[in-house]
Amino acid sequence: MLFRSFIAENERYLKLFDLYRKLTGDARTYKRFDARRLRYQGAFLTHDGEDLCGEELKWDEAKKHYEDSLAKLEAGFAIAKEIKDIPLMASAKINMGSTLIRLLETDKAIAAYNEGMKYADQLPGELYKGMVRLNLGNTYVWTVQPDKAFQFANDALKSFKKMGRGTWQANAMMVIGNAQMEQKNFASSWETLSTALQVAKQSGEDRVRGKALMNLAAVAMQLKRPEAADYVLEAQEWYKSHGETFTQIERDTVAIDGLMMLSRIYEGQGKAAEADKYRKAYAAAVGANVDHYNATKNSPCSALYKANPQNKDNEARKQ
């Protein structure tokens, strides 16, 4: 509904800009609006596709949204390039990269981000420079290439610190901490993720807050820290109370797989009764709807939420 209203409003404005073009002969203003309209529509379609995937596991419908999004973004980019609107060229390529990742087209996504970075680096200020590098950092965490992830996320953090944007700083620190975890540098990851959690709390970045709690639990397990279980339990409460911030796939993963994580934590701490309690709770949660649980795990929609070396070559996941 929101998307349809947005499209209708944009079409009305497009007619006004077309009238302005005919009256004044100013084609650039019309083209600039048209390019932005197409980029916004593309971004909306990507967002809606993620909802279809993350909430309902409707991969085929989501895929169609992503493909339609790319068509809009490509058309908007072509117009932006024609009129040499560098900020719009940069943002369109960043949106293309994000959409291609959701289509599991890793190489194409990285190419789009790299092209977007070329345009971003021509612009004053740090916004586009930071955003494209944050996206590249996230992508390289997803493909389990932590050295590259660390490099790009660290550069993004420098940009966001210059801007004074706490929410984006939290996001960049989250990626850095994840990269350090993949590098097996658990002590540094603990420090980085702890800082990310604090910045997320201070800036109101609810999504990073929840993800940081789960990742701190994972690192705490590696470091054999006693607070590992507390972080899982806090994360489960956070995902439950802030459900609108996360997709159903994410909520189910933390609620259900978090139970097995708790079992393993307590087992490692020698607390057999607690370990058995959560193992049984996990089995009951899966058994309550095993078909849905398996469908979620096997869906291409789930690939977006889990780092895996196979993400560098996802053809098999799209079948």
PDB file of C-alpha atoms in Angstrom:
ATOM      1  CA  MET A   1       0.000   0.000   0.000  1.00  0.00           C
ATOM      2  CA  LEU A   2       2.741   2.453   0.947  1.00  0.00           C
ATOM      3  CA  PHE A   3       4.681   1.596  -2.204  1.00  0.00           C
ATOM      4  CA  ARG A   4       1.641   2.105  -4.445  1.00  0.00           C
ATOM      5  CA  SER A   5       0.925   5.479  -2.814  1.00  0.00           C
ATOM      6  CA  PHE A   6       4.550   6.462  -3.271  1.00  0.00           C
ATOM      7  CA  ILE A   7       4.476   5.492  -6.973  1.00  0.00           C
ATOM      8  CA  ALA A   8       1.240   7.393  -7.566  1.00  0.00           C
ATOM      9  CA  GLU A   9       2.620  10.500  -5.891  1.00  0.00           C
ATOM     10  CA  ASN A  10       5.804  10.305  -7.935  1.00  0.00           C
ATOM     11  CA  GLU A  11       3.844   9.967 -11.159  1.00  0.00           C
ATOM     12  CA  ARG A  12       1.904  13.126 -10.311  1.00  0.00           C
ATOM     13  CA  TYR A  13       5.117  15.019  -9.644  1.00  0.00           C
ATOM     14  CA  LEU A  14       6.631  13.663 -12.841  1.00  0.00           C
ATOM     15  CA  LYS A  15       3.798  15.240 -14.815  1.00  0.00           C
ATOM     16  CA  LEU A  16       4.469  18.569 -13.104  1.00  0.00           C
ATOM     17  CA  PHE A  17       8.174  18.388 -13.925  1.00  0.00           C
ATOM     18  CA  ASP A  18       7.300  17.463 -17.503  1.00  0.00           C
ATOM     19  CA  LEU A  19       5.082  20.536 -17.749  1.00  0.00           C
ATOM     20  CA  TYR A  20       7.915  22.640 -16.286  1.00  0.00           C
ATOM     21  CA  ARG A  21      10.284  21.195 -18.898  1.00  0.00           C
ATOM     22  CA  LYS A  22       7.923  22.086 -21.735  1.00  0.00           C
ATOM     23  CA  LEU A  23       7.385  25.628 -20.438  1.00  0.00           C
ATOM     24  CA  THR A  24      11.027  26.418 -19.657  1.00  0.00           C
ATOM     25  CA  GLY A  25      13.034  24.112 -21.879  1.00  0.00           C
ATOM     26  CA  ASP A  26      14.878  22.910 -18.758  1.00  0.00           C
ATOM     27  CA  ALA A  27      15.268  19.202 -19.471  1.00  0.00           C
ATOM     28  CA  ARG A  28      17.932  18.634 -16.808  1.00  0.00           C
ATOM     29  CA  THR A  29      15.602  19.291 -13.877  1.00  0.00           C
ATOM     30  CA  TYR A  30      13.054  16.868 -15.322  1.00  0.00           C
ATOM     31  CA  LYS A  31      15.685  14.177 -15.889  1.00  0.00           C
ATOM     32  CA  ARG A  32      17.136  14.663 -12.432  1.00  0.00           C
ATOM     33  CA  PHE A  33      13.726  14.115 -10.857  1.00  0.00           C
ATOM     34  CA  ASP A  34      13.041  11.124 -13.095  1.00  0.00           C
ATOM     35  CA  ALA A  35      16.367   9.517 -12.158  1.00  0.00           C
ATOM     36  CA  ARG A  36      15.702  10.032  -8.456  1.00  0.00           C
ATOM     37  CA  ARG A  37      12.171   8.685  -8.847  1.00  0.00           C
ATOM     38  CA  LEU A  38      13.519   5.503 -10.406  1.00  0.00           C
ATOM     39  CA  ARG A  39      16.152   5.089  -7.698  1.00  0.00           C
ATOM     40  CA  TYR A  40      13.591   5.507  -4.934  1.00  0.00           C
ATOM     41  CA  GLN A  41      11.273   3.007  -6.597  1.00  0.00           C
ATOM     42  CA  GLY A  42      14.128   0.540  -6.903  1.00  0.00           C
ATOM     43  CA  ALA A  43      15.010   0.932  -3.231  1.00  0.00           C
ATOM     44  CA  PHE A  44      11.365   0.406  -2.240  1.00  0.00           C
ATOM     45  CA  LEU A  45      11.161  -2.776  -4.311  1.00  0.00           C
ATOM     46  CA  THR A  46      14.309  -4.154  -2.673  1.00  0.00           C
ATOM     47  CA  HIS A  47      12.911  -3.415   0.777  1.00  0.00           C
ATOM     48  CA  ASP A  48       9.598  -5.082  -0.088  1.00  0.00           C
ATOM     49  CA  GLY A  49      11.468  -8.079  -1.502  1.00  0.00           C
ATOM     50  CA  GLU A  50      13.353  -8.519   1.735  1.00  0.00           C
ATOM     51  CA  ASP A  51      10.064  -8.459   3.644  1.00  0.00           C
ATOM     52  CA  LEU A  52       8.640 -11.156   1.353  1.00  0.00           C
ATOM     53  CA  CYS A  53      11.736 -13.274   1.896  1.00  0.00           C
ATOM     54  CA  GLY A  54      12.496 -12.577   5.530  1.00  0.00           C
ATOM     55  CA  GLU A  55       8.902 -12.656   6.755  1.00  0.00           C
ATOM     56  CA  GLU A  56       7.208 -15.191   4.465  1.00  0.00           C
ATOM     57  CA  LEU A  57       9.978 -17.193   2.731  1.00  0.00           C
ATOM     58  CA  LYS A  58       8.494 -16.236  -0.643  1.00  0.00           C
ATOM     59  CA  TRP A  59      11.732 -16.477  -2.612  1.00  0.00           C
ATOM     60  CA  ASP A  60      10.185 -16.423  -6.091  1.00  0.00           C
ATOM     61  CA  GLU A  61       8.141 -13.301  -5.333  1.00  0.00           C
ATOM     62  CA  ALA A  62      11.073 -11.632  -3.621  1.00  0.00           C
ATOM     63  CA  LYS A  63      13.336 -12.477  -6.556  1.00  0.00           C
ATOM     64  CA  LYS A  64      10.873 -10.796  -8.922  1.00  0.00           C
ATOM     65  CA  HIS A  65      10.909  -7.683  -6.727  1.00  0.00           C
ATOM     66  CA  TYR A  66      14.706  -7.649  -6.741  1.00  0.00           C
ATOM     67  CA  GLU A  67      14.841  -8.022 -10.514  1.00  0.00           C
ATOM     68  CA  ASP A  68      12.296  -5.223 -10.966  1.00  0.00           C
ATOM     69  CA  SER A  69      14.337  -3.126  -8.549  1.00  0.00           C
ATOM     70  CA  LEU A  70      17.485  -3.614 -10.617  1.00  0.00           C
ATOM     71  CA  ALA A  71      15.664  -2.548 -13.764  1.00  0.00           C
ATOM     72  CA  LYS A  72      14.530   0.671 -12.048  1.00  0.00           C
ATOM     73  CA  LEU A  73      17.982   1.333 -10.609  1.00  0.00           C
ATOM     74  CA  GLU A  74      19.725   0.721 -13.925  1.00  0.00           C
ATOM     75  CA  ALA A  75      17.336   3.094 -15.693  1.00  0.00           C
ATOM     76  CA  GLY A  76      17.815   5.751 -13.018  1.00  0.00           C
ATOM     77  CA  PHE A  77      21.581   5.336 -13.146  1.00  0.00           C
ATOM     78  CA  ALA A  78      21.621   5.770 -16.932  1.00  0.00           C
ATOM     79  CA  ILE A  79      19.781   9.087 -16.646  1.00  0.00           C
ATOM     80  CA  ALA A  80      21.995  10.222 -13.764  1.00  0.00           C
ATOM     81  CA  LYS A  81      25.070   9.400 -15.826  1.00  0.00           C
ATOM     82  CA  GLU A  82      23.693  11.326 -18.785  1.00  0.00           C
ATOM     83  CA  ILE A  83      23.259  14.488 -16.694  1.00  0.00           C
ATOM     84  CA  LYS A  84      26.436  13.812 -14.654  1.00  0.00           C
ATOM     85  CA  ASP A  85      24.684  13.674 -11.285  1.00  0.00           C
ATOM     86  CA  ILE A  86      27.541  12.049  -9.362  1.00  0.00           C
ATOM     87  CA  PRO A  87      25.760  11.688  -5.979  1.00  0.00           C
ATOM     88  CA  LEU A  88      22.848   9.948  -7.654  1.00  0.00           C
ATOM     89  CA  MET A  89      25.215   7.705  -9.623  1.00  0.00           C
ATOM     90  CA  ALA A  90      26.927   6.700  -6.384  1.00  0.00           C
ATOM     91  CA  SER A  91      23.698   6.025  -4.487  1.00  0.00           C
ATOM     92  CA  ALA A  92      22.184   4.050  -7.391  1.00  0.00           C
ATOM     93  CA  LYS A  93      25.234   1.770  -7.531  1.00  0.00           C
ATOM     94  CA  ILE A  94      25.105   1.258  -3.759  1.00  0.00           C
ATOM     95  CA  ASN A  95      21.431   0.279  -4.066  1.00  0.00           C
ATOM     96  CA  MET A  96      22.280  -2.065  -6.937  1.00  0.00           C
ATOM     97  CA  GLY A  97      24.912  -3.773  -4.825  1.00  0.00           C
ATOM     98  CA  SER A  98      22.459  -4.295  -1.965  1.00  0.00           C
ATOM     99  CA  THR A  99      19.873  -5.719  -4.351  1.00  0.00           C
ATOM    100  CA  LEU A 100      22.361  -8.024  -6.074  1.00  0.00           C
ATOM    101  CA  ILE A 101      23.443  -9.408  -2.692  1.00  0.00           C
ATOM    102  CA  ARG A 102      19.822 -10.363  -2.036  1.00  0.00           C
ATOM    103  CA  LEU A 103      19.800 -12.119  -5.403  1.00  0.00           C
ATOM    104  CA  LEU A 104      22.949 -13.947  -4.230  1.00  0.00           C
ATOM    105  CA  GLU A 105      24.915 -12.411  -7.111  1.00  0.00           C
ATOM    106  CA  THR A 106      28.061 -11.795  -5.078  1.00  0.00           C
ATOM    107  CA  ASP A 107      30.538 -10.842  -7.807  1.00  0.00           C
ATOM    108  CA  LYS A 108      28.083  -8.480  -9.469  1.00  0.00           C
ATOM    109  CA  ALA A 109      27.274  -6.884  -6.117  1.00  0.00           C
ATOM    110  CA  ILE A 110      30.932  -6.257  -5.344  1.00  0.00           C
ATOM    111  CA  ALA A 111      31.436  -4.806  -8.832  1.00  0.00           C
ATOM    112  CA  ALA A 112      28.489  -2.447  -8.278  1.00  0.00           C
ATOM    113  CA  TYR A 113      29.852  -1.342  -4.908  1.00  0.00           C
ATOM    114  CA  ASN A 114      33.318  -0.773  -6.363  1.00  0.00           C
ATOM    115  CA  GLU A 115      31.879   1.355  -9.144  1.00  0.00           C
ATOM    116  CA  GLY A 116      29.814   3.243  -6.598  1.00  0.00           C
ATOM    117  CA  MET A 117      32.972   3.830  -4.550  1.00  0.00           C
ATOM    118  CA  LYS A 118      34.622   5.387  -7.598  1.00  0.00           C
ATOM    119  CA  TYR A 119      31.826   7.964  -7.774  1.00  0.00           C
ATOM    120  CA  ALA A 120      31.619   8.405  -3.996  1.00  0.00           C
ATOM    121  CA  ASP A 121      35.286   9.306  -3.821  1.00  0.00           C
ATOM    122  CA  GLN A 122      34.692  12.194  -6.233  1.00  0.00           C
ATOM    123  CA  LEU A 123      32.260  13.831  -3.822  1.00  0.00           C
ATOM    124  CA  PRO A 124      32.870  16.179  -0.899  1.00  0.00           C
ATOM    125  CA  GLY A 125      31.936  14.940   2.546  1.00  0.00           C
ATOM    126  CA  GLU A 126      31.954  11.463   4.009  1.00  0.00           C
ATOM    127  CA  LEU A 127      28.414  10.144   3.568  1.00  0.00           C
ATOM    128  CA  TYR A 128      28.747   8.175   0.343  1.00  0.00           C
ATOM    129  CA  LYS A 129      32.364   7.214   1.037  1.00  0.00           C
ATOM    130  CA  GLY A 130      31.354   5.681   4.345  1.00  0.00           C
ATOM    131  CA  MET A 131      28.174   3.972   3.151  1.00  0.00           C
ATOM    132  CA  VAL A 132      29.733   2.172   0.191  1.00  0.00           C
ATOM    133  CA  ARG A 133      32.648   0.953   2.305  1.00  0.00           C
ATOM    134  CA  LEU A 134      30.288  -0.238   5.028  1.00  0.00           C
ATOM    135  CA  ASN A 135      28.382  -2.246   2.425  1.00  0.00           C
ATOM    136  CA  LEU A 136      31.593  -3.746   1.083  1.00  0.00           C
ATOM    137  CA  GLY A 137      32.683  -4.621   4.618  1.00  0.00           C
ATOM    138  CA  ASN A 138      29.364  -6.361   5.248  1.00  0.00           C
ATOM    139  CA  THR A 139      29.652  -8.246   1.980  1.00  0.00           C
ATOM    140  CA  TYR A 140      33.131  -9.534   2.778  1.00  0.00           C
ATOM    141  CA  VAL A 141      31.986 -10.695   6.221  1.00  0.00           C
ATOM    142  CA  TRP A 142      29.175 -12.545   4.453  1.00  0.00           C
ATOM    143  CA  THR A 143      31.641 -14.236   2.088  1.00  0.00           C
ATOM    144  CA  VAL A 144      34.032 -14.929   4.990  1.00  0.00           C
ATOM    145  CA  GLN A 145      36.862 -12.750   3.701  1.00  0.00           C
ATOM    146  CA  PRO A 146      37.610 -11.032   7.012  1.00  0.00           C
ATOM    147  CA  ASP A 147      40.768  -9.150   6.040  1.00  0.00           C
ATOM    148  CA  LYS A 148      38.910  -7.268   3.309  1.00  0.00           C
ATOM    149  CA  ALA A 149      35.899  -6.816   5.574  1.00  0.00           C
ATOM    150  CA  PHE A 150      38.074  -5.286   8.295  1.00  0.00           C
ATOM    151  CA  GLN A 151      39.754  -2.888   5.864  1.00  0.00           C
ATOM    152  CA  PHE A 152      36.542  -1.513   4.372  1.00  0.00           C
ATOM    153  CA  ALA A 153      34.642  -1.345   7.662  1.00  0.00           C
ATOM    154  CA  ASN A 154      37.526   0.465   9.352  1.00  0.00           C
ATOM    155  CA  ASP A 155      37.587   3.028   6.543  1.00  0.00           C
ATOM    156  CA  ALA A 156      33.812   3.418   6.887  1.00  0.00           C
ATOM    157  CA  LEU A 157      34.185   3.975  10.634  1.00  0.00           C
ATOM    158  CA  LYS A 158      36.656   6.798  10.009  1.00  0.00           C
ATOM    159  CA  SER A 159      34.123   8.503   7.743  1.00  0.00           C
ATOM    160  CA  PHE A 160      31.263   8.105  10.208  1.00  0.00           C
ATOM    161  CA  LYS A 161      33.375   9.438  13.075  1.00  0.00           C
ATOM    162  CA  LYS A 162      34.067  12.561  11.024  1.00  0.00           C
ATOM    163  CA  MET A 163      30.311  12.909  10.522  1.00  0.00           C
ATOM    164  CA  GLY A 164      29.510  12.241  14.185  1.00  0.00           C
ATOM    165  CA  ARG A 165      26.853   9.651  13.273  1.00  0.00           C
ATOM    166  CA  GLY A 166      26.575   7.204  16.152  1.00  0.00           C
ATOM    167  CA  THR A 167      24.173   4.799  14.442  1.00  0.00           C
ATOM    168  CA  TRP A 168      26.514   4.272  11.507  1.00  0.00           C
ATOM    169  CA  GLN A 169      29.537   4.067  13.783  1.00  0.00           C
ATOM    170  CA  ALA A 170      27.781   1.215  15.604  1.00  0.00           C
ATOM    171  CA  ASN A 171      27.167  -0.542  12.286  1.00  0.00           C
ATOM    172  CA  ALA A 172      30.791  -0.173  11.208  1.00  0.00           C
ATOM    173  CA  MET A 173      32.097  -1.419  14.557  1.00  0.00           C
ATOM    174  CA  MET A 174      29.748  -4.381  14.275  1.00  0.00           C
ATOM    175  CA  VAL A 175      31.314  -5.349  10.940  1.00  0.00           C
ATOM    176  CA  ILE A 176      34.836  -4.855  12.324  1.00  0.00           C
ATOM    177  CA  GLY A 177      34.023  -7.052  15.319  1.00  0.00           C
ATOM    178  CA  ASN A 178      32.578  -9.741  13.050  1.00  0.00           C
ATOM    179  CA  ALA A 179      35.678  -9.614  10.857  1.00  0.00           C
ATOM    180  CA  GLN A 180      37.910  -9.992  13.910  1.00  0.00           C
ATOM    181  CA  MET A 181      35.815 -12.971  15.016  1.00  0.00           C
ATOM    182  CA  GLU A 182      36.344 -14.624  11.618  1.00  0.00           C
ATOM    183  CA  GLN A 183      40.065 -13.871  11.942  1.00  0.00           C
ATOM    184  CA  LYS A 184      39.981 -15.793  15.258  1.00  0.00           C
ATOM    185  CA  ASN A 185      41.093 -12.611  16.989  1.00  0.00           C
ATOM    186  CA  PHE A 186      38.538 -13.138  19.720  1.00  0.00           C
ATOM    187  CA  ALA A 187      39.937 -10.757  22.343  1.00  0.00           C
ATOM    188  CA  SER A 188      39.875  -7.838  19.903  1.00  0.00           C
ATOM    189  CA  SER A 189      36.451  -8.885  18.629  1.00  0.00           C
ATOM    190  CA  TRP A 190      35.154  -8.851  22.205  1.00  0.00           C
ATOM    191  CA  GLU A 191      36.383  -5.293  22.749  1.00  0.00           C
ATOM    192  CA  THR A 192      35.036  -4.051  19.414  1.00  0.00           C
ATOM    193  CA  LEU A 193      31.620  -5.675  19.763  1.00  0.00           C
ATOM    194  CA  SER A 194      31.315  -4.436  23.349  1.00  0.00           C
ATOM    195  CA  THR A 195      31.939  -0.900  22.115  1.00  0.00           C
ATOM    196  CA  ALA A 196      29.484  -1.412  19.240  1.00  0.00           C
ATOM    197  CA  LEU A 197      26.853  -2.481  21.760  1.00  0.00           C
ATOM    198  CA  GLN A 198      27.391   0.607  23.890  1.00  0.00           C
ATOM    199  CA  VAL A 199      27.298   2.955  20.892  1.00  0.00           C
ATOM    200  CA  ALA A 200      24.164   1.201  19.636  1.00  0.00           C
ATOM    201  CA  LYS A 201      22.481   1.745  22.999  1.00  0.00           C
ATOM    202  CA  GLN A 202      23.500   5.402  23.098  1.00  0.00           C
ATOM    203  CA  SER A 203      22.420   6.137  19.527  1.00  0.00           C
ATOM    204  CA  GLY A 204      19.238   4.056  19.478  1.00  0.00           C
ATOM    205  CA  GLU A 205      20.520   1.615  16.828  1.00  0.00           C
ATOM    206  CA  ASP A 206      18.202  -1.218  17.849  1.00  0.00           C
ATOM    207  CA  ARG A 207      19.199  -3.615  15.081  1.00  0.00           C
ATOM    208  CA  VAL A 208      22.910  -3.496  15.862  1.00  0.00           C
ATOM    209  CA  ARG A 209      22.096  -3.792  19.558  1.00  0.00           C
ATOM    210  CA  GLY A 210      20.397  -7.145  19.077  1.00  0.00           C
ATOM    211  CA  LYS A 211      22.990  -8.530  16.683  1.00  0.00           C
ATOM    212  CA  ALA A 212      25.852  -7.396  18.926  1.00  0.00           C
ATOM    213  CA  LEU A 213      24.345  -9.284  21.862  1.00  0.00           C
ATOM    214  CA  MET A 214      24.271 -12.542  19.890  1.00  0.00           C
ATOM    215  CA  ASN A 215      27.773 -12.079  18.520  1.00  0.00           C
ATOM    216  CA  LEU A 216      29.141 -11.208  21.948  1.00  0.00           C
ATOM    217  CA  ALA A 217      27.651 -14.472  23.175  1.00  0.00           C
ATOM    218  CA  ALA A 218      29.473 -16.344  20.402  1.00  0.00           C
ATOM    219  CA  VAL A 219      32.774 -14.643  21.212  1.00  0.00           C
ATOM    220  CA  ALA A 220      32.252 -15.196  24.945  1.00  0.00           C
ATOM    221  CA  MET A 221      31.952 -18.921  24.232  1.00  0.00           C
ATOM    222  CA  GLN A 222      35.320 -18.864  22.481  1.00  0.00           C
ATOM    223  CA  LEU A 223      36.898 -16.911  25.329  1.00  0.00           C
ATOM    224  CA  LYS A 224      35.089 -19.068  27.934  1.00  0.00           C
ATOM    225  CA  ARG A 225      33.672 -15.963  29.566  1.00  0.00           C
ATOM    226  CA  PRO A 226      30.937 -16.570  32.162  1.00  0.00           C
ATOM    227  CA  GLU A 227      28.482 -14.034  30.668  1.00  0.00           C
ATOM    228  CA  ALA A 228      27.916 -15.934  27.401  1.00  0.00           C
ATOM    229  CA  ALA A 229      24.495 -17.286  28.419  1.00  0.00           C
ATOM    230  CA  ASP A 230      23.391 -13.896  29.763  1.00  0.00           C
ATOM    231  CA  TYR A 231      24.015 -12.334  26.350  1.00  0.00           C
ATOM    232  CA  VAL A 232      21.939 -14.987  24.571  1.00  0.00           C
ATOM    233  CA  LEU A 233      19.063 -14.550  27.006  1.00  0.00           C
ATOM    234  CA  GLU A 234      19.214 -10.769  26.688  1.00  0.00           C
ATOM    235  CA  ALA A 235      19.283 -11.069  22.907  1.00  0.00           C
ATOM    236  CA  GLN A 236      16.242 -13.345  22.907  1.00  0.00           C
ATOM    237  CA  GLU A 237      14.314 -10.794  24.948  1.00  0.00           C
ATOM    238  CA  TRP A 238      15.484  -7.947  22.704  1.00  0.00           C
ATOM    239  CA  TYR A 239      14.457  -9.680  19.483  1.00  0.00           C
ATOM    240  CA  LYS A 240      11.096 -10.523  21.037  1.00  0.00           C
ATOM    241  CA  SER A 241      10.391  -6.997  22.278  1.00  0.00           C
ATOM    242  CA  HIS A 242      11.679  -5.309  19.102  1.00  0.00           C
ATOM    243  CA  GLY A 243      10.235  -7.712  16.574  1.00  0.00           C
ATOM    244  CA  GLU A 244       9.544  -5.021  13.982  1.00  0.00           C
ATOM    245  CA  THR A 245      13.280  -4.343  13.761  1.00  0.00           C
ATOM    246  CA  PHE A 246      14.105  -7.881  12.610  1.00  0.00           C
ATOM    247  CA  THR A 247      12.705 -10.283  10.027  1.00  0.00           C
ATOM    248  CA  GLN A 248      10.895 -13.464  10.980  1.00  0.00           C
ATOM    249  CA  ILE A 249      13.925 -15.479   9.904  1.00  0.00           C
ATOM    250  CA  GLU A 250      16.090 -13.518  12.337  1.00  0.00           C
ATOM    251  CA  ARG A 251      13.550 -13.732  15.156  1.00  0.00           C
ATOM    252  CA  ASP A 252      13.159 -17.499  14.725  1.00  0.00           C
ATOM    253  CA  THR A 253      16.919 -18.048  14.550  1.00  0.00           C
ATOM    254  CA  VAL A 254      17.545 -16.250  17.827  1.00  0.00           C
ATOM    255  CA  ALA A 255      14.515 -17.752  19.580  1.00  0.00           C
ATOM    256  CA  ILE A 256      15.075 -21.365  18.481  1.00  0.00           C
ATOM    257  CA  ASP A 257      18.752 -21.785  17.605  1.00  0.00           C
ATOM    258  CA  GLY A 258      19.553 -19.630  20.622  1.00  0.00           C
ATOM    259  CA  LEU A 259      18.241 -22.488  22.777  1.00  0.00           C
ATOM    260  CA  MET A 260      20.821 -24.891  21.355  1.00  0.00           C
ATOM    261  CA  MET A 261      23.464 -22.221  21.828  1.00  0.00           C
ATOM    262  CA  LEU A 262      22.485 -21.980  25.502  1.00  0.00           C
ATOM    263  CA  SER A 263      22.690 -25.743  25.828  1.00  0.00           C
ATOM    264  CA  ARG A 264      26.223 -25.741  24.443  1.00  0.00           C
ATOM    265  CA  ILE A 265      27.266 -22.862  26.676  1.00  0.00           C
ATOM    266  CA  TYR A 266      26.050 -24.625  29.814  1.00  0.00           C
ATOM    267  CA  GLU A 267      27.566 -27.899  28.668  1.00  0.00           C
ATOM    268  CA  GLY A 268      30.920 -26.167  28.296  1.00  0.00           C
ATOM    269  CA  GLN A 269      30.523 -24.762  31.793  1.00  0.00           C
ATOM    270  CA  GLY A 270      29.845 -28.218  33.216  1.00  0.00           C
ATOM    271  CA  LYS A 271      26.214 -27.414  34.060  1.00  0.00           C
ATOM    272  CA  ALA A 272      24.607 -30.628  32.844  1.00  0.00           C
ATOM    273  CA  ALA A 273      21.094 -29.914  34.134  1.00  0.00           C
ATOM    274  CA  GLU A 274      20.911 -26.520  32.449  1.00  0.00           C
ATOM    275  CA  ALA A 275      22.396 -27.941  29.249  1.00  0.00           C
ATOM    276  CA  ASP A 276      19.785 -30.700  29.184  1.00  0.00           C
ATOM    277  CA  LYS A 277      16.988 -28.224  29.900  1.00  0.00           C
ATOM    278  CA  TYR A 278      17.808 -26.069  26.884  1.00  0.00           C
ATOM    279  CA  ARG A 279      18.517 -29.056  24.635  1.00  0.00           C
ATOM    280  CA  LYS A 280      15.014 -30.317  25.330  1.00  0.00           C
ATOM    281  CA  ALA A 281      13.587 -26.834  24.822  1.00  0.00           C
ATOM    282  CA  TYR A 282      15.322 -26.644  21.440  1.00  0.00           C
ATOM    283  CA  ALA A 283      13.980 -30.056  20.386  1.00  0.00           C
ATOM    284  CA  ALA A 284      10.461 -29.019  21.432  1.00  0.00           C
ATOM    285  CA  ALA A 285      10.667 -25.718  19.566  1.00  0.00           C
ATOM    286  CA  VAL A 286      11.839 -27.402  16.363  1.00  0.00           C
ATOM    287  CA  GLY A 287       9.350 -30.230  16.732  1.00  0.00           C
ATOM    288  CA  ALA A 288       6.450 -27.807  17.073  1.00  0.00           C
ATOM    289  CA  ASN A 289       6.789 -27.010  13.363  1.00  0.00           C
ATOM    290  CA  VAL A 290       9.633 -29.031  11.921  1.00  0.00           C
ATOM    291  CA  ASP A 291       8.546 -28.519   8.316  1.00  0.00           C
ATOM    292  CA  HIS A 292       8.706 -24.731   8.686  1.00  0.00           C
ATOM    293  CA  TYR A 293      12.034 -24.949  10.491  1.00  0.00           C
ATOM    294  CA  ASN A 294      13.562 -27.038   7.711  1.00  0.00           C
ATOM    295  CA  ALA A 295      12.010 -24.876   4.997  1.00  0.00           C
ATOM    296  CA  THR A 296      13.549 -21.809   6.588  1.00  0.00           C
ATOM    297  CA  LYS A 297      16.991 -23.376   6.836  1.00  0.00           C
ATOM    298  CA  ASN A 298      16.883 -24.561   3.220  1.00  0.00           C
ATOM    299  CA  SER A 299      15.419 -21.406   1.684  1.00  0.00           C
ATOM    300  CA  PRO A 300      17.610 -19.077  -0.404  1.00  0.00           C
ATOM    301  CA  CYS A 301      16.059 -16.344   1.742  1.00  0.00           C
ATOM    302  CA  SER A 302      18.130 -17.558   4.700  1.00  0.00           C
ATOM    303  CA  ALA A 303      21.451 -17.227   2.855  1.00  0.00           C
ATOM    304  CA  LEU A 304      21.423 -13.459   3.397  1.00  0.00           C
ATOM    305  CA  TYR A 305      21.637 -13.881   7.160  1.00  0.00           C
ATOM    306  CA  LYS A 306      24.547 -16.285   7.494  1.00  0.00           C
ATOM    307  CA  ALA A 307      28.223 -15.845   6.677  1.00  0.00           C
ATOM    308  CA  ASN A 308      29.465 -18.737   4.588  1.00  0.00           C
ATOM    309  CA  PRO A 309      32.416 -19.234   2.212  1.00  0.00           C
ATOM    310  CA  GLN A 310      29.872 -20.647  -0.264  1.00  0.00           C
ATOM    311  CA  ASN A 311      28.420 -17.150  -0.543  1.00  0.00           C
ATOM    312  CA  LYS A 312      31.288 -16.406  -2.922  1.00  0.00           C
ATOM    313  CA  ASP A 313      29.590 -18.794  -5.372  1.00  0.00           C
ATOM    314  CA  ASN A 314      25.892 -18.992  -4.684  1.00  0.00           C
ATOM    315  CA  GLU A 315      24.565 -20.581  -7.881  1.00  0.00           C
ATOM    316  CA  ALA A 316      23.638 -23.764  -6.015  1.00  0.00           C
ATOM    317  CA  ARG A 317      21.729 -21.797  -3.361  1.00  0.00           C
ATOM    318  CA  LYS A 318      19.462 -20.181  -5.942  1.00  0.00           C
ATOM    319  CA  GLN A 319      18.054 -23.452  -7.271  1.00  0.00           C
TER     320      GLN A 319
END
